[in-house]
Coordinates of C-alpha atoms and ligand atoms in Angstrom, one line a residue:
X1063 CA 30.5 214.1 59.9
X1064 CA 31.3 210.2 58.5
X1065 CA 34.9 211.3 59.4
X1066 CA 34.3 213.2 63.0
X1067 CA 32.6 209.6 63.6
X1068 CA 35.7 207.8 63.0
X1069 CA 37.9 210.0 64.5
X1070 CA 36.0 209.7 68.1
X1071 CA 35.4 205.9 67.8
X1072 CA 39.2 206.2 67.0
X1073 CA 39.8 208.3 70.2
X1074 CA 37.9 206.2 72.1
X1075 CA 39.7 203.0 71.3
X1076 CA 42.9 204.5 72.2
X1077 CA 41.7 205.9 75.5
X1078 CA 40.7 202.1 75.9
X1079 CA 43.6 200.8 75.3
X1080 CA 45.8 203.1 76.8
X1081 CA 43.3 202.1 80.5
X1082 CA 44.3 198.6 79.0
X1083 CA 48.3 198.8 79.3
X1084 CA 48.1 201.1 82.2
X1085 CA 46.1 198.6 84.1
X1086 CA 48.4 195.7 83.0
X1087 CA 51.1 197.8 83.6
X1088 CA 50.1 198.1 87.4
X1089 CA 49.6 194.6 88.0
X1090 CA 52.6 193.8 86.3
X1091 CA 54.1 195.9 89.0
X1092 CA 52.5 194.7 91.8
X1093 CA 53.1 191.0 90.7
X1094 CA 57.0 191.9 90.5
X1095 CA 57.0 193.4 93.7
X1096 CA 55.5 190.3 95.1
X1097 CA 57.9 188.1 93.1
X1098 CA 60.6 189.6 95.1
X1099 CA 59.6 188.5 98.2
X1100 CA 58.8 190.0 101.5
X1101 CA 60.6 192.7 102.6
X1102 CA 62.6 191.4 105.2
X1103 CA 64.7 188.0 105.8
X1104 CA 64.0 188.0 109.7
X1105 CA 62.3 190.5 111.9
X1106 CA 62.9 190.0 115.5
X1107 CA 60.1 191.5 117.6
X1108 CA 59.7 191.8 121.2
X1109 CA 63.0 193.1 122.2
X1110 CA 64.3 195.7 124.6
X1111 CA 67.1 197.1 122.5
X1112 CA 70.4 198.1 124.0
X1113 CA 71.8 199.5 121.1
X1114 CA 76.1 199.2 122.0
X1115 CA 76.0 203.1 122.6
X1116 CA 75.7 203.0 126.2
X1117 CA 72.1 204.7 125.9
X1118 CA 69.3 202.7 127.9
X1119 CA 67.6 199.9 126.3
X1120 CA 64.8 200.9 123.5
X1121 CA 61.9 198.6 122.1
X1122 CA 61.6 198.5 118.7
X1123 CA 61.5 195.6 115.9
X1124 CA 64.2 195.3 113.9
X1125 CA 64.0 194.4 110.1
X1126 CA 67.1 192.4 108.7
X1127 CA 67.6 191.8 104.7
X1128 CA 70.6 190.1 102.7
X1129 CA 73.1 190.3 106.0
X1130 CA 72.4 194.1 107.3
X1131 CA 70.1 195.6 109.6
X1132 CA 67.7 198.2 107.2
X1133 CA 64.6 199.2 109.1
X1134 CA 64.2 199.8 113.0
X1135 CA 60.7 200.4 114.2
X1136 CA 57.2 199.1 114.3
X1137 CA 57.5 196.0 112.0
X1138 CA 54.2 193.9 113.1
X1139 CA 52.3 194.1 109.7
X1140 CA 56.2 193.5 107.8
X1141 CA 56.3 190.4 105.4
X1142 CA 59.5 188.3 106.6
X1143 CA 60.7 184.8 106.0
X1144 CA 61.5 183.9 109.5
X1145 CA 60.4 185.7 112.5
X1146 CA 62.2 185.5 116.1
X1147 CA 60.0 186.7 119.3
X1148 CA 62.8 188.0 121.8
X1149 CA 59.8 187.8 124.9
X1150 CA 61.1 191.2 126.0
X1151 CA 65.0 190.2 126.2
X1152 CA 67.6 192.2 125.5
X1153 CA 68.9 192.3 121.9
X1154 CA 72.2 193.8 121.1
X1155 CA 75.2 194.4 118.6
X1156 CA 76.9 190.8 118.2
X1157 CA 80.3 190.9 120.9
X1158 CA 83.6 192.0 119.7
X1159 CA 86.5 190.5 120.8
X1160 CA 89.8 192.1 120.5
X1161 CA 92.1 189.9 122.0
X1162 CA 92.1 186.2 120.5
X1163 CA 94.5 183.7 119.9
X1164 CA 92.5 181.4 117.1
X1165 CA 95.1 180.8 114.6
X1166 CA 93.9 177.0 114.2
X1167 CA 90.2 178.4 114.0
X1168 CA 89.7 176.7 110.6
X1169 CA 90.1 173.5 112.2
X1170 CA 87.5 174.2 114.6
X1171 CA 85.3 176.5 112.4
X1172 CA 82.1 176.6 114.7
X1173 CA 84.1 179.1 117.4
X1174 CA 81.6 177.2 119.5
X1175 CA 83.1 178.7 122.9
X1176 CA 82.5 182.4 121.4
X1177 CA 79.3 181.9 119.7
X1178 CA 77.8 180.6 123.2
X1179 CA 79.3 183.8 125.1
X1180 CA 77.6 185.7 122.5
X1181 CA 80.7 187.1 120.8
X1182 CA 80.2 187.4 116.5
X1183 CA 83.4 188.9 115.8
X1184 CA 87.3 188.0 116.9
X1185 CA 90.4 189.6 116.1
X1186 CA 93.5 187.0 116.5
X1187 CA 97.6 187.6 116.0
X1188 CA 97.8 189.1 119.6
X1189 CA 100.8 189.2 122.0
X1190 CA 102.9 189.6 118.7
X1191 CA 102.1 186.0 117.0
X1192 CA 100.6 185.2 114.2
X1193 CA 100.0 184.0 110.5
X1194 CA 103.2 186.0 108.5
X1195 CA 100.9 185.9 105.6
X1196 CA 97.7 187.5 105.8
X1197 CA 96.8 187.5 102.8
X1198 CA 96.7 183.7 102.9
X1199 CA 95.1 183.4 106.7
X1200 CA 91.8 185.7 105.7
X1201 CA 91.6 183.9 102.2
X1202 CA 91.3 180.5 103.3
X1203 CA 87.4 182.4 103.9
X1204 CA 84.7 181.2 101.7
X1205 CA 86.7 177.7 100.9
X1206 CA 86.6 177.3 104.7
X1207 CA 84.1 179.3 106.1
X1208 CA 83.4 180.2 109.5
X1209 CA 80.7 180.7 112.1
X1210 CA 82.2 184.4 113.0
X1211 CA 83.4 187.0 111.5
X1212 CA 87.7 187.3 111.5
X1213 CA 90.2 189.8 111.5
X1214 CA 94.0 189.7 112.3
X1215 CA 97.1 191.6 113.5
X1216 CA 100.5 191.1 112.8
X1217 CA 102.4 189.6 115.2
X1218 CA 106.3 191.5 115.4
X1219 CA 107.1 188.2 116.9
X1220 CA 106.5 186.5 114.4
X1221 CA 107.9 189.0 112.1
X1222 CA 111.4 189.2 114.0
X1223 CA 111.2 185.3 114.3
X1224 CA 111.3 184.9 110.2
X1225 CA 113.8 187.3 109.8
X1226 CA 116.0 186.6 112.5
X1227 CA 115.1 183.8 113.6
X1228 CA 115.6 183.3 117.8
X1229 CA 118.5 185.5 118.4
X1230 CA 119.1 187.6 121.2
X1231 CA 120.5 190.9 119.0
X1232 CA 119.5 194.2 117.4
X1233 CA 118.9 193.4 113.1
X1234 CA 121.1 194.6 110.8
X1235 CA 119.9 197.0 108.9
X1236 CA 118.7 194.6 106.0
X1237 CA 117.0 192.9 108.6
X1238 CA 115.1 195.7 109.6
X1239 CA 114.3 196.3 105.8
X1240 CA 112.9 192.9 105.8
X1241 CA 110.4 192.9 108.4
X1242 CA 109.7 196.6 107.7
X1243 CA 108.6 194.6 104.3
X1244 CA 107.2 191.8 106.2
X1245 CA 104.8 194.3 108.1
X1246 CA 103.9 196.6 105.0
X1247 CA 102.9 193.5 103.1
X1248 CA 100.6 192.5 106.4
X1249 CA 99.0 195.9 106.4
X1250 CA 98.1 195.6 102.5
X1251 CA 96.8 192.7 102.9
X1252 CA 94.4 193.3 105.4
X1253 CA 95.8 193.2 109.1
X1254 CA 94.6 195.9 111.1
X1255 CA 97.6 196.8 113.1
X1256 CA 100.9 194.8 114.3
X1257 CA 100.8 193.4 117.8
X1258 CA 104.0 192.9 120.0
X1259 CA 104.1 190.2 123.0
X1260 CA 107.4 191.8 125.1
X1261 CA 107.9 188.8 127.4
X1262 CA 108.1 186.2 124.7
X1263 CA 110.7 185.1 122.8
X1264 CA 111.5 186.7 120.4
X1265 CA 109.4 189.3 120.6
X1266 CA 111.1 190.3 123.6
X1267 CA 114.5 190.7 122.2
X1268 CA 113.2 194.3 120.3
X1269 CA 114.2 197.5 121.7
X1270 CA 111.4 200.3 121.6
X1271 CA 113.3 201.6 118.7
X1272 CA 113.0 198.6 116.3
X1273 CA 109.5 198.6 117.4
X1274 CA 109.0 202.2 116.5
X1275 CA 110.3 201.6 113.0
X1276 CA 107.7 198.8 112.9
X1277 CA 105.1 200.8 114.0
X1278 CA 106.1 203.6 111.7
X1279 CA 105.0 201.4 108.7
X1280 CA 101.7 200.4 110.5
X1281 CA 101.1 204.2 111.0
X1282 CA 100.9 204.6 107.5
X1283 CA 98.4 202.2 106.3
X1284 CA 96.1 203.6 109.0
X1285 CA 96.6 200.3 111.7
X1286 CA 97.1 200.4 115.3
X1287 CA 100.1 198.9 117.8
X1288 CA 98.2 196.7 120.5
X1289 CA 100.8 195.4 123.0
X1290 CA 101.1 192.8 125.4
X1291 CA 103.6 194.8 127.2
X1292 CA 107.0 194.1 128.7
X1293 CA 106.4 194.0 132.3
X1294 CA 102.8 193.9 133.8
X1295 CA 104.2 193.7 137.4
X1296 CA 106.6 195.7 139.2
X1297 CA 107.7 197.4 136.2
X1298 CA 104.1 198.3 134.6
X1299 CA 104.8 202.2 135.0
X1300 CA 107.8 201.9 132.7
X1301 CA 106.5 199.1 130.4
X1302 CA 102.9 201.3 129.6
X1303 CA 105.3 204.4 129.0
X1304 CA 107.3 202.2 126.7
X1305 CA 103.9 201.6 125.1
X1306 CA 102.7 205.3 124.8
X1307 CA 106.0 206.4 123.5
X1308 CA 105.7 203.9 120.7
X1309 CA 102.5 205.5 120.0
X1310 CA 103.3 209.3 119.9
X1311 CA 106.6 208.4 118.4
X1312 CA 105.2 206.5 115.4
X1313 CA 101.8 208.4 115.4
X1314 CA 99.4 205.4 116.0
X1315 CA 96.7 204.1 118.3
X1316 CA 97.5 202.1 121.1
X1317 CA 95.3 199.2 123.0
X1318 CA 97.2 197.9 125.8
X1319 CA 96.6 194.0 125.6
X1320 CA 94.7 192.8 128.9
X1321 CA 95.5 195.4 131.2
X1322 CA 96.4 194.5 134.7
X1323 CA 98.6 194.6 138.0
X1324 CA 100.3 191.1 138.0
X1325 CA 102.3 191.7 141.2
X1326 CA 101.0 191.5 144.6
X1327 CA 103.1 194.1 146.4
X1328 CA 101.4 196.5 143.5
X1329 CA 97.8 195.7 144.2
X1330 CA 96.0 198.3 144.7
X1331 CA 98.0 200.9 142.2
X1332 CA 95.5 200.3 139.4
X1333 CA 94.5 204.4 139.6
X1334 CA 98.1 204.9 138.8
X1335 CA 98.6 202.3 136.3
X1336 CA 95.2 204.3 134.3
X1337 CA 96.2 207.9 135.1
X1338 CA 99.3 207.0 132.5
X1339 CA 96.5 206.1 129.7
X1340 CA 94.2 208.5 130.9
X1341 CA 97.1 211.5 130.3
X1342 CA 98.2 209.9 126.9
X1343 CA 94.5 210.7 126.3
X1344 CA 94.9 213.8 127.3
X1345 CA 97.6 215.0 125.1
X1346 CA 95.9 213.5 122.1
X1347 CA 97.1 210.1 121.6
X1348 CA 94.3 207.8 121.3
X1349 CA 95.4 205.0 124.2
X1350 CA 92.8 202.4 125.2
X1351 CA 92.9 198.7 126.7
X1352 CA 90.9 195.8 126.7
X1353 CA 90.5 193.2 129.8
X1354 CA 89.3 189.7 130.6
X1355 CA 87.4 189.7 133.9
X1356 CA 89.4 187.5 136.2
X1357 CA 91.9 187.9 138.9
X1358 CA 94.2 184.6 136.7
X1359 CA 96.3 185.3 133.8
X1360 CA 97.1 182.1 131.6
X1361 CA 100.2 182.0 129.4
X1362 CA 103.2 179.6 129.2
X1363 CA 105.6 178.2 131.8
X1364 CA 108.6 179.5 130.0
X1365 CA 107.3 183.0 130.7
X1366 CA 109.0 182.6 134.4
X1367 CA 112.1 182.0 132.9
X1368 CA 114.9 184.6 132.3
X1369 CA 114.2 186.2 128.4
X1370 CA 118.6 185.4 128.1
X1371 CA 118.1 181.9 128.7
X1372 CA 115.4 181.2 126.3
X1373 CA 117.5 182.8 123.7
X1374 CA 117.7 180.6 120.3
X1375 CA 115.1 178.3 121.8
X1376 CA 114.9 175.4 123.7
X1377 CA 117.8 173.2 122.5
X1378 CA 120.1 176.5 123.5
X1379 CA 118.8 176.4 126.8
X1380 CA 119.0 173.3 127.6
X1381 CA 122.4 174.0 126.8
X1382 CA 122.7 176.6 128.9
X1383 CA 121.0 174.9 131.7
X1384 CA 123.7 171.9 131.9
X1385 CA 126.2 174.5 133.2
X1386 CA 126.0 174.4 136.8
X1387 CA 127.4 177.9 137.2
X1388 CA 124.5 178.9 134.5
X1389 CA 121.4 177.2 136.3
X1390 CA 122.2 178.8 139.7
X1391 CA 122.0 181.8 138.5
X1392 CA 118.6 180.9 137.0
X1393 CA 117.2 180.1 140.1
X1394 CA 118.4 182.4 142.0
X1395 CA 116.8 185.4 139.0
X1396 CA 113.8 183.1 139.0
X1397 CA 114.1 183.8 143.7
X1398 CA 114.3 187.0 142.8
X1399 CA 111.5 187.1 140.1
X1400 CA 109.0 185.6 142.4
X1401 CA 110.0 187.5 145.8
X1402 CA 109.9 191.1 143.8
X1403 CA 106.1 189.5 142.4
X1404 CA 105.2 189.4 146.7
X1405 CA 104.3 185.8 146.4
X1406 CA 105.8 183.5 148.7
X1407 CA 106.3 180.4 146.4
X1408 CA 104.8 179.0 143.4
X1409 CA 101.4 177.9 144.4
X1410 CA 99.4 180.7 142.5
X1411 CA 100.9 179.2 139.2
X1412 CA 98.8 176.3 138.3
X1413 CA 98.9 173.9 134.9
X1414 CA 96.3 174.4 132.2
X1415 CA 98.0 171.7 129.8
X1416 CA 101.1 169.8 130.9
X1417 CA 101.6 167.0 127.3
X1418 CA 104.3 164.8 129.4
X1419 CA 102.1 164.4 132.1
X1420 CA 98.3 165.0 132.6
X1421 CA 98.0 163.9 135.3
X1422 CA 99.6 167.5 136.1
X1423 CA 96.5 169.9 134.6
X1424 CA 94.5 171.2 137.5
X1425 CA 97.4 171.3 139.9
X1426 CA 99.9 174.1 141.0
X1427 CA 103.4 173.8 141.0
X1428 CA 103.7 174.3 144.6
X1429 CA 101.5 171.2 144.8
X1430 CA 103.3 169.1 141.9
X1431 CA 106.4 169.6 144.0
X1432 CA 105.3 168.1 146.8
X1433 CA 103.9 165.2 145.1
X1434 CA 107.1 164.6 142.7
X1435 CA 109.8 165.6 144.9
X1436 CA 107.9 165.1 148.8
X1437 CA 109.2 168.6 149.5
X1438 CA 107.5 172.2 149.7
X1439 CA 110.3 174.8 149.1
X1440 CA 110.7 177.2 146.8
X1441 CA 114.2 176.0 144.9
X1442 CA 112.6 172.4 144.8
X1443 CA 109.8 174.1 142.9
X1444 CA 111.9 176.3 140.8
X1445 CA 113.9 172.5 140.0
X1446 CA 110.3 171.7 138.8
X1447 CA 109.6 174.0 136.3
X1448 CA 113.0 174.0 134.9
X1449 CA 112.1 170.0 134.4
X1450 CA 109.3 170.6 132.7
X1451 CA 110.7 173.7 130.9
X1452 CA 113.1 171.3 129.5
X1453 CA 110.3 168.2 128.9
X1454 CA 108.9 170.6 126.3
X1455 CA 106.9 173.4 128.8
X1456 CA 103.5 173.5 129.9
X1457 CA 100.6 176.0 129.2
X1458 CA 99.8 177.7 133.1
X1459 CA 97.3 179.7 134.9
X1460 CA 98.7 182.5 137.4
X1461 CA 96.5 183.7 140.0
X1462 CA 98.5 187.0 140.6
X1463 CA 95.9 189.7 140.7
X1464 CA 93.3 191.5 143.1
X1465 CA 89.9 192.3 142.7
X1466 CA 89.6 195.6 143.2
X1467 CA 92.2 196.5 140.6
X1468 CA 90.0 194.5 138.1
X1469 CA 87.0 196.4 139.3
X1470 CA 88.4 199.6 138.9
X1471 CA 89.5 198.8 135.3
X1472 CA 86.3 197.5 134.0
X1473 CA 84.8 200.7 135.1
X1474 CA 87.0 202.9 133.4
X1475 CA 85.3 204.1 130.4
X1476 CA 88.4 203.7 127.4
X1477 CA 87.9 199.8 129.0
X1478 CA 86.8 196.7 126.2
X1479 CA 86.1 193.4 127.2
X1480 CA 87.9 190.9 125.5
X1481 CA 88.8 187.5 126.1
X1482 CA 92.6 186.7 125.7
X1483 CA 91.0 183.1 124.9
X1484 CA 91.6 180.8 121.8
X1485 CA 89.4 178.4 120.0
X1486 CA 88.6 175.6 123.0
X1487 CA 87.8 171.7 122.3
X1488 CA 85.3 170.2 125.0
X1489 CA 87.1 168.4 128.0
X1490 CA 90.5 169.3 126.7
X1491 CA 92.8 170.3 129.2
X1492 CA 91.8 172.7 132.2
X1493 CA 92.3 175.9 130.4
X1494 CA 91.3 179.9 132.0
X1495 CA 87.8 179.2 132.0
X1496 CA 87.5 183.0 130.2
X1497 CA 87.5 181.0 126.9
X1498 CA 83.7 179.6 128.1
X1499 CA 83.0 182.6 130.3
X1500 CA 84.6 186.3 129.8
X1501 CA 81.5 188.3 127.9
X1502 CA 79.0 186.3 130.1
X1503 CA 80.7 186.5 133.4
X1504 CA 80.6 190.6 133.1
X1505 CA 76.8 190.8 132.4
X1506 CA 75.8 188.1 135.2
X1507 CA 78.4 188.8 137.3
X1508 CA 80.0 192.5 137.1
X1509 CA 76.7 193.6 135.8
X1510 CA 73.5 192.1 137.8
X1511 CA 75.5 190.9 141.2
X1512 CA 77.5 193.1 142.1
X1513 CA 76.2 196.3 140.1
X1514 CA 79.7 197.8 139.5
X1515 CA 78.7 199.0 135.8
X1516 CA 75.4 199.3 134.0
X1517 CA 74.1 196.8 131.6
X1518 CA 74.3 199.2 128.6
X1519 CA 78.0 199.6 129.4
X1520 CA 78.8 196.5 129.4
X1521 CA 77.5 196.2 126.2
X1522 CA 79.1 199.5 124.7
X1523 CA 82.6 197.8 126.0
X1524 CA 81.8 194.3 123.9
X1525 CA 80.4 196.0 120.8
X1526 CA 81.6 200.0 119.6
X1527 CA 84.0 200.5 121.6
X1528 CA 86.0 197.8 120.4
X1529 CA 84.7 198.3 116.5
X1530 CA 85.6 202.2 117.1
X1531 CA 88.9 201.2 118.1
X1532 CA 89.8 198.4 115.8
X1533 CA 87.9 200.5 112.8
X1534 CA 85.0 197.8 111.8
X1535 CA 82.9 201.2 110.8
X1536 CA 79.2 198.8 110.1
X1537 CA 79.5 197.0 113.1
X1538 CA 78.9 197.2 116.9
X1539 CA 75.9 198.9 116.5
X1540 CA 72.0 198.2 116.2
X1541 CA 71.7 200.3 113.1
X1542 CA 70.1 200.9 110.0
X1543 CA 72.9 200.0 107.7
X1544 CA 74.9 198.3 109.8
X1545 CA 75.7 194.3 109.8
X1546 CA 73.2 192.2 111.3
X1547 CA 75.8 190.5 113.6
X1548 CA 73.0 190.3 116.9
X1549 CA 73.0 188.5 120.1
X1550 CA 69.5 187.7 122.3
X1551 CA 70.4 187.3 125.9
X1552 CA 68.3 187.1 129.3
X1553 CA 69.4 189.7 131.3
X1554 CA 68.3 187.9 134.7
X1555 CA 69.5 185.0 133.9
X1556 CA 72.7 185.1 132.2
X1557 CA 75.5 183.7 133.7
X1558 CA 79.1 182.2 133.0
X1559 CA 79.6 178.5 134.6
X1560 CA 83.1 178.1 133.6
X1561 CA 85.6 177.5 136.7
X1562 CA 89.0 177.0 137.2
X1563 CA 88.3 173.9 138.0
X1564 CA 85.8 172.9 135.9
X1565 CA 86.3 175.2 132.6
X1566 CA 84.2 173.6 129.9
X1567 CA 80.6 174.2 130.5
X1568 CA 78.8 176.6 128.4
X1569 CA 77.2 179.6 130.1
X1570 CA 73.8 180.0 130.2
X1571 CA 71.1 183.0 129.8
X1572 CA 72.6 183.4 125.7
X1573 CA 69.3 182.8 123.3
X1574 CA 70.0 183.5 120.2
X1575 CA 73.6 184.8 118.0
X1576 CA 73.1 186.2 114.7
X1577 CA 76.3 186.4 112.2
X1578 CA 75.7 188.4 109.7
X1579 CA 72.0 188.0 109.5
X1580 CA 72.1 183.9 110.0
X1581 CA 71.0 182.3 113.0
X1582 CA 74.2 180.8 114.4
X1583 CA 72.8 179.7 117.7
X1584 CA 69.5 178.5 118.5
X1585 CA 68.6 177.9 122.5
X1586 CA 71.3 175.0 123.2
X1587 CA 72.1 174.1 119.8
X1588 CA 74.4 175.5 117.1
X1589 CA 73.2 175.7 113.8
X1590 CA 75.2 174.8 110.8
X1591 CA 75.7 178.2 109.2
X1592 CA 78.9 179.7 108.9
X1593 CA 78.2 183.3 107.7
X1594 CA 81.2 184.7 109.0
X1595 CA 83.6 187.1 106.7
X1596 CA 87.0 188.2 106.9
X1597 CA 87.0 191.9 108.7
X1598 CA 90.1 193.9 106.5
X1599 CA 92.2 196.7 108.1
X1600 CA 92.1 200.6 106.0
X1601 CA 95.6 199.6 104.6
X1602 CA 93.3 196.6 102.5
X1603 CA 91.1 198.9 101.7
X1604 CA 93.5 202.1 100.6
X1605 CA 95.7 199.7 98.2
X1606 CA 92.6 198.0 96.6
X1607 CA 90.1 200.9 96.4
X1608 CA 87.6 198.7 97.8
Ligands
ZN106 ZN1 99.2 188.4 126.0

C-alpha cells in the first residue's frame, strides 16, 4: 500500500505541474500576443466606401497593417495605433495616373500637386521621353524616396534619340538592333511598356514599321505601347489606325495618350474618333485611352513647326530658317497648318513658360503680336513664333477643343483620367492648370455639376481601370490584400481651383491621402512621409522571379 501511496502522491504532483506549465504556457501566449501590438496600424471608420469597381458606395471600416489593406468590416472594438474618423466621406482606392511627365520628380519628391488632387500612384516616360535607363530612374528609390508610388515607360524618343541621334532617316539595321536592345533592356528592368510621342522630334521621324519592331520586343516582356499619336486633328482617323495596327501587328495593348479632337472643323466627330477603339475592342485587341478634363492641350511651341525643319535640332533649323526660299515655305505650311486646324489665327495658342521673356506667360500669340510688332495678322504672328522658336522655344497652351467631344469621352466606359501634368513648383510659370486640378475637376465638376457620370465611375476611371490596364495587380482597389494607397474626399465639396489664369491653387474638398498605409496628407498640410515604391512592369518581374 506504502507504494500505491507514493505512486498517487506521485500522480498527483504531476497532474500539478502539468496545470502549472499549461497555465504559464497560456499566459505566455497571451502576453506574446499582446507584445505584438494591436492588430491594426490605422483603422479608418466612418466612411462610405466606393470601392474603384464602379459598384455604389458601401460603409464599412477598413483595417490597415504593415502597408496593405487586411480586414474590411466592423472594426469598432479593433486595437489600432492611429485611428482616422472619415465623418461619413467617401474613401476610395488612391488615384492612378497614367499619363505623367515627372522625370525631375526626385528633385521635388513631395509630388505636392498630385498628393492634393488625391492621386497615390504616377506613371511617367509618356509621349515617347524618358529616362534610357530604367533600371537607374526606379533605383534612385529608397536613397531618395518619394511621397507616391512610381512607375515608367520607355520613351522610343528617346530610344531613337540615343541611337540616332536627331536625324530625319530610317536606321540601319544595326541601329535598329540597338534600340531593339535599348527597349529589351527597359522592359527587364522594370518599364511597363514603351511610349511613342509622333509629333516630336525624333520620335516623329519613325515609320509604323520601326515602331512595330519596337513594339514587337515590348510584346514579349508582357508591356503595352501607349501613344501620343501622330495627328490628333484633321488626320486623327488615320493616326488612331496607325496606333491599332501597331497593336495587332505586334500583339500588344494600346492606351491612346490623351484622347481628343484638336481641330475645330472636326468638333463634333468624337463618336467616330471612339467607334475606331471601340471596333479594335471588338476584334480582340485590348485598346483603351486616358484623358485630362479640359478643352486646352499644353505642349511646346515647336510642335507648330513643320517635323522637316526641326530635323537635327535647333542649330539645323536655324540654318534652315536663314534661307529665304526655306522660311516662306515655312509659313506658308505653318498658313496651311492653322487654316486646315479651322482657327482663324493664333489667339487660341497661349504661353505657359516663355525663359527670354516672362513677361510673355499668360498671353497668346495673337496678343504678343500685337504688343511686339503693333500688328494683328496672321504671318506677323507666324514671324513671332518662328522668333521665339529660334530664342530657344516656349512651353504653350492650345485651346483647340469642344466640350461636347470631351464629354462624350469621359463617358465612354474604356476612358481613364489622367493628367498629362508634371511635377509643378508654386507660382512658377502659368502652366495647364490640370497639374493642380484634373482628378478634382471631374468629381466636382463632371461629377456633382453637371451629372454627366456617376461618382463611382469616376472613381473606377482614376483607380482599376488604369491599374488593370497598366497591370499594378494589388492596387486600385479597396481590398483585403491590396495596398493601402487611400484617398478621403468630400464629395459635396470637392472642387479644382486651378485656372488658366491663375493655375497654382490647390483644390479643395481632398481630406486625407494614404501611400501605402502612411498618411501623406493631413487637411491642408503635407506630412513628411515618403512611403512611395517603385511600381515594376511583368518583364521585371519574369527575368527576376520576383
Ligand atoms: Zn503627349
Amino acid at each position: 500500500m506504502e507504494w500505491s501511496i507514493t505512486s498517487i502522491t506521485k500522480i498527483r504532483s504531476i497532474v500539478f505541474l502539468l496545470i502549472l506549465f499549461s497555465a504559464l504556457a497560456v499566459s505566455v501566449s497571451v502576453w506574446s500576443s499582446r507584445a505584438q501590438g494591436p492588430t491594426f496600424d490605422l483603422v479608418i471608420a466612418n466612411a462610405r466606401i466606393v470601392d474603384g469597381t464602379g459598384n455604389p458606395w458601401f460603409k464599412a471600416d477598413v483595417g490597415i497593417k504593415d502597408g496593405r489593406i487586411v480586414r474590411i468590416g466592423h472594426l469598432a472594438a479593433a486595437q489600432t495605433s492611429k485611428y482616422v474618423d472619415a465623418k461619413g466621406q467617401i474613401l476610395a482606392p488612391g488615384f492612378i495616373d497614367v499619363h505623367t511627365h515627372v522625370e525631375s520628380i526626385y528633385n521635388l519628391p513631395t509630388a505636392e500637386n498630385f498628393v492634393r488632387m488625391g492621386v497615390t500612384s504616377l506613371v511617367t516616360g509618356n509621349c515617347g521621353t524618358s529616362a534610357t535607363d530604367v533600371a537607374e530612374f526606379l533605383g534612385r528609390m529608397p536613397g531618395k524616396p518619394l511621397a507616391v508610388n512610381l512607375a515608367t515607360l520607355v520613351g522610343q524618343g528617346s530610344v531613337r534619340r540615343k541611337v540616332i541621334g536627331l536625324d530625319d532617316r530610317a536606321p540601319t539595321v544595326d541601329e535598329l538592333k540597338q534600340m531593339e536592345a535599348l527597349v529589351e533592356q527597359a522592359m527587364k528592368d522594370g518599364a511597363v511598356g514603351m511610349s511613342t510621342g509622333l509629333i516630336y522630334v525624333p520620335g516623329t521621324y519613325a515609320k509604323t514599321d520601326e515602331i512595330v519592331d519596337l513594339a514587337r520586343v515590348v510584346a514579349r516582356y508582357g508591356g503595352l505601347y501607349a501613344t501620343h499619336m501622330r495627328n490628333e486633328g484633321d488626320k486623327v482617323a488615320e493616326a488612331i489606325k496607325e496606333s491599332i495596327q501597331i497593336g495587332e501587328q505586334a500583339g500588344l495593348p494600346v492606351e491612346i495618350s490623351h484622347f481628343k479632337i484638336s481641330n475645330k472643323k472636326l468638333w463634333g466627330q468624337s463618336p467616330m474618333t471612339l467607334g475606331l477603339v471601340r471596333d479594335a475592342r471588338s476584334r480582340g485587341l485590348m485598346v483603351t485611352v486616358d484623358q485630362y478634363a479640359y478643352t486646352a492641350s499644353s505642349t511646346s511651341l515647336e510642335s507648330r513647326l513643320p517635323t522637316w525643319l526641326r530635323a537635327g535640332g535647333l542649330e539645323e533649323a536655324k540654318k534652315r530658317l536663314a534661307d529665304k526660299a526655306t522660311r516662306e515655305r515655312v509659313v506658308s505650311e505653318m498658313k496651311d497648318t492653322l487654316k486646315r486646324s479651322g482657327q482663324k489665327d493664333f489667339d487660341f495658342a497661349v504661353v505657359a513658360s516663355y525663359e527670354p521673356d516672362r513677361s510673355f506667360n499668360g498671353k497668346s500669340i495673337a496678343a504678343i503680336t500685337k504688343l511686339v510688332k503693333k500688328k494683328d495678322d496672321v504671318s506677323n504672328q507666324i514671324d513671332q513664333i518662328l522668333e521665339m522658336y529660334v530664342a530657344g522655344g516656349a512651353g504653350m497652351i492650345y485651346h483647340g477643343m469642344g466640350e461636347d467631344d470631351v464629354k462624350r469621352i469621359m463617358q465612354e466606359p474604356f476612358t481613364m483620367v489622367a493628367s498629362d501634368s508634371g511635377v509643378r513648383r508654386q507660382d512658377e510659370s502659368v502652366p495647364h492648370p490640370r497639374g493642380y486640378g484634373n482628378n478634382v475637376r471631374v468629381l466636382g465638376h463632371y461629377v456633382r455639376e453637371l451629372k454627366l457620370i456617376s461618382l463611382e465611375d469616376a472613381v473606377r476611371k482614376m483607380t482599376s481601370l488604369p491599374a488593370q490596364t497598366f497591370g499594378f495587380r494589388d492596387r486600385g482597389l479597396i481590398r483585403e490584400g491590396f495596398a493601402a494607397d487611400l484617398v478621403i474626399f468630400d464629395e459635396n465639396t470637392i472642387i479644382d481651383r486651378a485656372t488658366y489664369d491663375k493655375p497654382h491653387p490647390f483644390p479643395i474638398g481632398i481630406s486625407y491621402v494614404f501611400v501605402n498605409g502612411e498618411l501623406v496628407l493631413s487637411g491642408d498640410q503635407l506630412t513628411s512621409a515618403r512611403p512611395g515604391v517603385a511600381l515594376r512592369g511583368p518583364g521585371y518581374r519574369a527575368t527576376t522571379g520576383s
